Amino acid sequence: EDQVTQSPEALRLQEGESSSLNCSYTVSGLRGLFWYRQDPGKGPEFLFTLYSAGEEKEKERLKATLTKKESFLHITAPKPEDSATYLCAVQEGGSNYQLIWGAGTKLIIKP
Amino acid sequence: DTGVSQNPRHKITKRGQNVTFRCDPISEHNRLYWYRQTLGQGPEFLTYFQNEAQLEKSRLLSDRFSAERPKGSFSTLEIQRTEQGDSAMYLCASSSKTAEAFFGQGTRLTVV
């Protein structure tokens, strides 16, 4: 069964303390892996798409990496405004549109 | 603002009433998606349109739910005979062929 698991469920960091969020997936052929950020009461905001193992993408303090079984979202020297829930979604090879979503990691950055 | 727009942002309704939500996608996007999200969970796929054609509907979606996208522009999602279990955030997203979906702010439905 296709599934996406994110860990940890929640992560509290001090401002400036770097860490990584994990997204592990089991799908029959990966078409794309997506990272989104979601603030409370709002819709998800697109961050990155990764298509193949070894691919990396960066945006400000965030860097996403992909292997054949998992993706990491590395956050370097985070600031309080990086606090949000980070969602991972996978598009499997047989689908043109449907995404399989993880439950998210709630990130809290303390000043 | 050229993003995805959803209305209303909040809706409180009594059990048994019908509700309708509207989504205006990014104008050049031909693909439109509806999702439902409950607290602490990722979005759950409901249905997908390519232009005006509804190409897929989740098996989890009861027949009380219906969606339309006339003329391939805006879309509406209607829930008939609402139940308390329908309380959730309803999200609309749109995309072009590149598949990155851009989401609206959602409509939060509370059924009392």
CSV table of C-alpha atoms in Angstrom, one decimal:
chain,number,residue,atom,x,y,z
A,1,GLU,CA,0.0,0.0,0.0
A,2,ASP,CA,1.3,3.5,-0.9
A,3,GLN,CA,2.0,5.6,2.1
A,4,VAL,CA,3.9,8.6,3.3
A,5,THR,CA,5.2,8.9,6.9
A,6,GLN,CA,6.7,12.1,8.4
A,7,SER,CA,8.8,12.3,11.5
A,8,PRO,CA,8.9,13.6,14.1
A,9,GLU,CA,5.3,14.7,14.6
A,10,ALA,CA,6.5,17.8,16.4
A,11,LEU,CA,9.9,19.5,16.8
A,12,ARG,CA,10.8,22.3,19.1
A,13,LEU,CA,14.1,24.1,18.4
A,14,GLN,CA,15.8,27.2,19.7
A,15,GLU,CA,16.4,30.0,17.2
A,16,GLY,CA,19.6,29.2,15.3
A,17,GLU,CA,19.5,25.5,16.1
A,18,SER,CA,19.7,23.5,12.8
A,19,SER,CA,17.8,20.2,12.3
A,20,SER,CA,16.1,18.0,9.8
A,21,LEU,CA,12.6,16.7,9.1
A,22,ASN,CA,12.1,13.3,7.6
A,23,CYS,CA,9.6,12.1,5.0
A,24,SER,CA,9.7,8.4,4.2
A,25,TYR,CA,7.6,6.9,1.4
A,26,THR,CA,6.5,3.7,-0.1
A,27,VAL,CA,5.0,4.0,-3.6
A,28,SER,CA,5.1,2.0,-6.8
A,29,GLY,CA,7.3,4.3,-8.8
A,30,LEU,CA,7.9,7.9,-7.7
A,31,ARG,CA,6.8,10.6,-10.1
A,32,GLY,CA,7.5,13.5,-7.7
A,33,LEU,CA,7.9,14.4,-4.1
A,34,PHE,CA,6.6,17.8,-2.8
A,35,TRP,CA,7.2,19.8,0.3
A,36,TYR,CA,4.7,22.4,1.5
A,37,ARG,CA,4.6,24.7,4.5
A,38,GLN,CA,1.3,25.3,6.2
A,39,ASP,CA,0.5,28.1,8.8
A,40,PRO,CA,-2.4,27.6,11.1
A,41,GLY,CA,-5.8,28.2,9.5
A,42,LYS,CA,-4.3,28.6,6.0
A,43,GLY,CA,-3.7,26.5,2.9
A,44,PRO,CA,-0.4,24.8,2.2
A,45,GLU,CA,2.2,26.9,0.6
A,46,PHE,CA,4.4,25.2,-2.1
A,47,LEU,CA,8.1,24.9,-1.3
A,48,PHE,CA,9.9,22.3,-3.4
A,49,THR,CA,9.5,19.5,-5.9
A,50,LEU,CA,12.0,16.7,-6.2
A,51,TYR,CA,11.9,14.2,-9.0
A,52,SER,CA,14.9,11.8,-8.6
A,53,ALA,CA,17.2,10.4,-6.0
A,54,GLY,CA,20.2,12.6,-5.4
A,55,GLU,CA,18.3,15.8,-6.3
A,56,GLU,CA,18.6,18.8,-3.9
A,57,LYS,CA,16.8,22.1,-3.8
A,58,GLU,CA,17.3,25.2,-1.6
A,59,LYS,CA,15.3,28.2,-0.6
A,60,GLU,CA,16.6,30.6,2.0
A,61,ARG,CA,17.2,28.5,5.2
A,62,LEU,CA,15.6,25.4,3.8
A,63,LYS,CA,17.2,22.6,1.8
A,64,ALA,CA,15.3,19.5,0.5
A,65,THR,CA,17.1,16.3,-0.5
A,66,LEU,CA,15.8,13.0,-1.9
A,67,THR,CA,16.8,9.3,-1.8
A,68,LYS,CA,15.0,6.3,-3.1
A,69,LYS,CA,13.1,5.8,0.1
A,70,GLU,CA,13.0,9.2,1.9
A,71,SER,CA,13.3,12.9,1.7
A,72,PHE,CA,14.8,15.3,4.2
A,73,LEU,CA,14.0,18.9,4.8
A,74,HIS,CA,17.0,20.5,6.4
A,75,ILE,CA,16.5,23.8,8.2
A,76,THR,CA,19.7,25.8,8.9
A,77,ALA,CA,19.8,28.5,11.6
A,78,PRO,CA,16.0,28.7,11.8
A,79,LYS,CA,14.1,31.8,12.9
A,80,PRO,CA,10.8,32.1,14.8
A,81,GLU,CA,9.0,32.9,11.5
A,82,ASP,CA,10.0,29.4,10.2
A,83,SER,CA,7.5,28.0,12.7
A,84,ALA,CA,4.8,26.1,10.8
A,85,THR,CA,3.7,22.6,9.9
A,86,TYR,CA,5.7,21.1,7.0
A,87,LEU,CA,3.9,18.7,4.8
A,88,CYS,CA,5.3,16.1,2.4
A,89,ALA,CA,3.4,14.7,-0.5
A,90,VAL,CA,4.2,12.1,-3.1
A,91,GLN,CA,2.9,11.6,-6.6
A,92,GLU,CA,3.1,7.9,-7.6
A,93,GLY,CA,4.1,6.8,-11.0
A,94,GLY,CA,0.6,5.6,-12.1
A,95,SER,CA,-1.1,8.9,-11.3
A,96,ASN,CA,-1.3,12.1,-13.3
A,97,TYR,CA,-2.6,14.1,-10.4
A,98,GLN,CA,-3.3,12.4,-7.1
A,99,LEU,CA,-1.0,13.1,-4.2
A,100,ILE,CA,-0.5,11.0,-1.1
A,101,TRP,CA,0.1,13.2,1.9
A,102,GLY,CA,1.9,12.7,5.2
A,103,ALA,CA,0.4,14.1,8.4
A,104,GLY,CA,3.1,16.7,8.7
A,105,THR,CA,5.7,17.9,11.2
A,106,LYS,CA,4.8,20.8,13.4
A,107,LEU,CA,8.0,22.9,13.8
A,108,ILE,CA,8.2,25.4,16.6
A,109,ILE,CA,11.2,27.8,16.8
A,110,LYS,CA,11.7,29.5,20.1
A,111,PRO,CA,13.3,33.0,20.1
B,1,ASP,CA,-3.8,39.0,-6.1
B,2,THR,CA,-3.4,36.2,-8.7
B,3,GLY,CA,-3.5,33.3,-6.3
B,4,VAL,CA,-6.2,30.7,-5.7
B,5,SER,CA,-9.2,32.3,-4.1
B,6,GLN,CA,-11.8,30.5,-1.9
B,7,ASN,CA,-15.1,31.7,-0.6
B,8,PRO,CA,-16.3,31.8,2.1
B,9,ARG,CA,-13.4,31.5,4.5
B,10,HIS,CA,-15.6,30.3,7.2
B,11,LYS,CA,-19.0,28.6,7.3
B,12,ILE,CA,-21.1,27.5,10.2
B,13,THR,CA,-24.2,25.5,9.4
B,14,LYS,CA,-26.7,23.4,11.1
B,15,ARG,CA,-26.7,19.6,10.6
B,16,GLY,CA,-28.9,18.7,7.7
B,17,GLN,CA,-28.4,21.9,5.7
B,18,ASN,CA,-26.7,22.2,2.3
B,19,VAL,CA,-23.6,24.3,1.8
B,20,THR,CA,-21.7,25.4,-1.3
B,21,PHE,CA,-18.1,26.6,-1.5
B,22,ARG,CA,-16.5,28.4,-4.4
B,23,CYS,CA,-12.9,28.2,-5.7
B,24,ASP,CA,-11.4,30.6,-8.3
B,25,PRO,CA,-8.1,29.0,-9.5
B,26,ILE,CA,-5.1,30.7,-11.0
B,27,SER,CA,-6.3,31.8,-14.4
B,28,GLU,CA,-3.8,29.9,-16.5
B,29,HIS,CA,-4.1,26.7,-14.6
B,30,ASN,CA,-6.3,24.0,-16.3
B,31,ARG,CA,-6.1,21.5,-13.4
B,32,LEU,CA,-8.2,22.0,-10.2
B,33,TYR,CA,-8.3,19.9,-7.1
B,34,TRP,CA,-10.5,19.7,-4.0
B,35,TYR,CA,-9.1,18.4,-0.7
B,36,ARG,CA,-10.4,18.0,2.8
B,37,GLN,CA,-8.2,18.5,5.9
B,38,THR,CA,-8.8,17.7,9.5
B,39,LEU,CA,-6.7,18.8,12.4
B,40,GLY,CA,-3.3,17.2,12.6
B,41,GLN,CA,-3.7,15.4,9.3
B,42,GLY,CA,-2.5,16.0,5.8
B,43,PRO,CA,-5.0,17.0,3.0
B,44,GLU,CA,-7.3,14.2,1.8
B,45,PHE,CA,-8.0,14.1,-1.9
B,46,LEU,CA,-11.7,14.6,-2.9
B,47,THR,CA,-11.8,15.3,-6.6
B,48,TYR,CA,-9.9,16.5,-9.7
B,49,PHE,CA,-10.9,18.5,-12.8
B,50,GLN,CA,-8.9,19.0,-15.9
B,51,ASN,CA,-10.6,22.0,-17.6
B,52,GLU,CA,-14.3,21.3,-17.2
B,53,ALA,CA,-14.1,17.5,-17.0
B,54,GLN,CA,-14.2,15.8,-13.6
B,55,LEU,CA,-11.7,13.1,-14.1
B,56,GLU,CA,-11.5,11.5,-10.7
B,57,LYS,CA,-13.6,11.4,-7.5
B,58,SER,CA,-12.3,9.8,-4.3
B,59,ARG,CA,-14.0,6.5,-3.4
B,60,LEU,CA,-14.2,7.9,0.1
B,61,LEU,CA,-16.5,10.7,-1.1
B,62,SER,CA,-20.2,10.0,-0.3
B,63,ASP,CA,-22.9,10.9,-2.8
B,64,ARG,CA,-23.8,13.9,-0.6
B,65,PHE,CA,-20.7,15.6,-2.1
B,66,SER,CA,-20.8,17.1,-5.6
B,67,ALA,CA,-18.4,19.3,-7.5
B,68,GLU,CA,-18.7,21.2,-10.7
B,69,ARG,CA,-16.4,23.3,-12.9
B,70,PRO,CA,-18.5,24.9,-15.6
B,71,LYS,CA,-16.5,26.4,-18.5
B,72,GLY,CA,-13.3,25.2,-16.9
B,73,SER,CA,-12.9,28.3,-14.8
B,74,PHE,CA,-14.2,28.5,-11.2
B,75,SER,CA,-15.4,25.5,-9.3
B,76,THR,CA,-18.0,24.8,-6.7
B,77,LEU,CA,-18.2,22.1,-4.1
B,78,GLU,CA,-21.6,21.3,-2.6
B,79,ILE,CA,-22.3,19.2,0.4
B,80,GLN,CA,-25.9,18.2,0.9
B,81,ARG,CA,-27.5,17.2,4.2
B,82,THR,CA,-24.4,18.1,6.2
B,83,GLU,CA,-23.3,15.9,9.1
B,84,GLN,CA,-21.0,16.7,12.0
B,85,GLY,CA,-18.3,14.5,10.5
B,86,ASP,CA,-18.2,16.9,7.5
B,87,SER,CA,-16.6,19.6,9.8
B,88,ALA,CA,-13.1,20.2,8.3
B,89,MET,CA,-11.1,22.6,6.2
B,90,TYR,CA,-11.9,22.3,2.5
B,91,LEU,CA,-9.0,23.2,0.3
B,92,CYS,CA,-8.9,24.0,-3.4
B,93,ALA,CA,-5.7,23.9,-5.4
B,94,SER,CA,-4.8,24.5,-9.0
B,95,SER,CA,-1.9,23.6,-11.2
B,96,SER,CA,-0.6,23.6,-14.8
B,97,LYS,CA,1.0,20.6,-16.4
B,98,THR,CA,4.1,20.9,-14.2
B,99,ALA,CA,2.1,19.4,-11.4
B,100,GLU,CA,3.1,21.8,-8.5
B,101,ALA,CA,-0.3,22.6,-7.0
B,102,PHE,CA,-1.0,26.0,-5.5
B,103,PHE,CA,-3.5,26.1,-2.7
B,104,GLY,CA,-6.1,28.6,-1.6
B,105,GLN,CA,-6.6,29.7,2.0
B,106,GLY,CA,-9.4,27.1,2.4
B,107,THR,CA,-13.0,27.2,3.7
B,108,ARG,CA,-13.4,26.1,7.3
B,109,LEU,CA,-16.7,24.3,7.7
B,110,THR,CA,-18.3,23.8,11.2
B,111,VAL,CA,-21.4,21.7,11.4
B,112,VAL,CA,-23.4,22.2,14.6
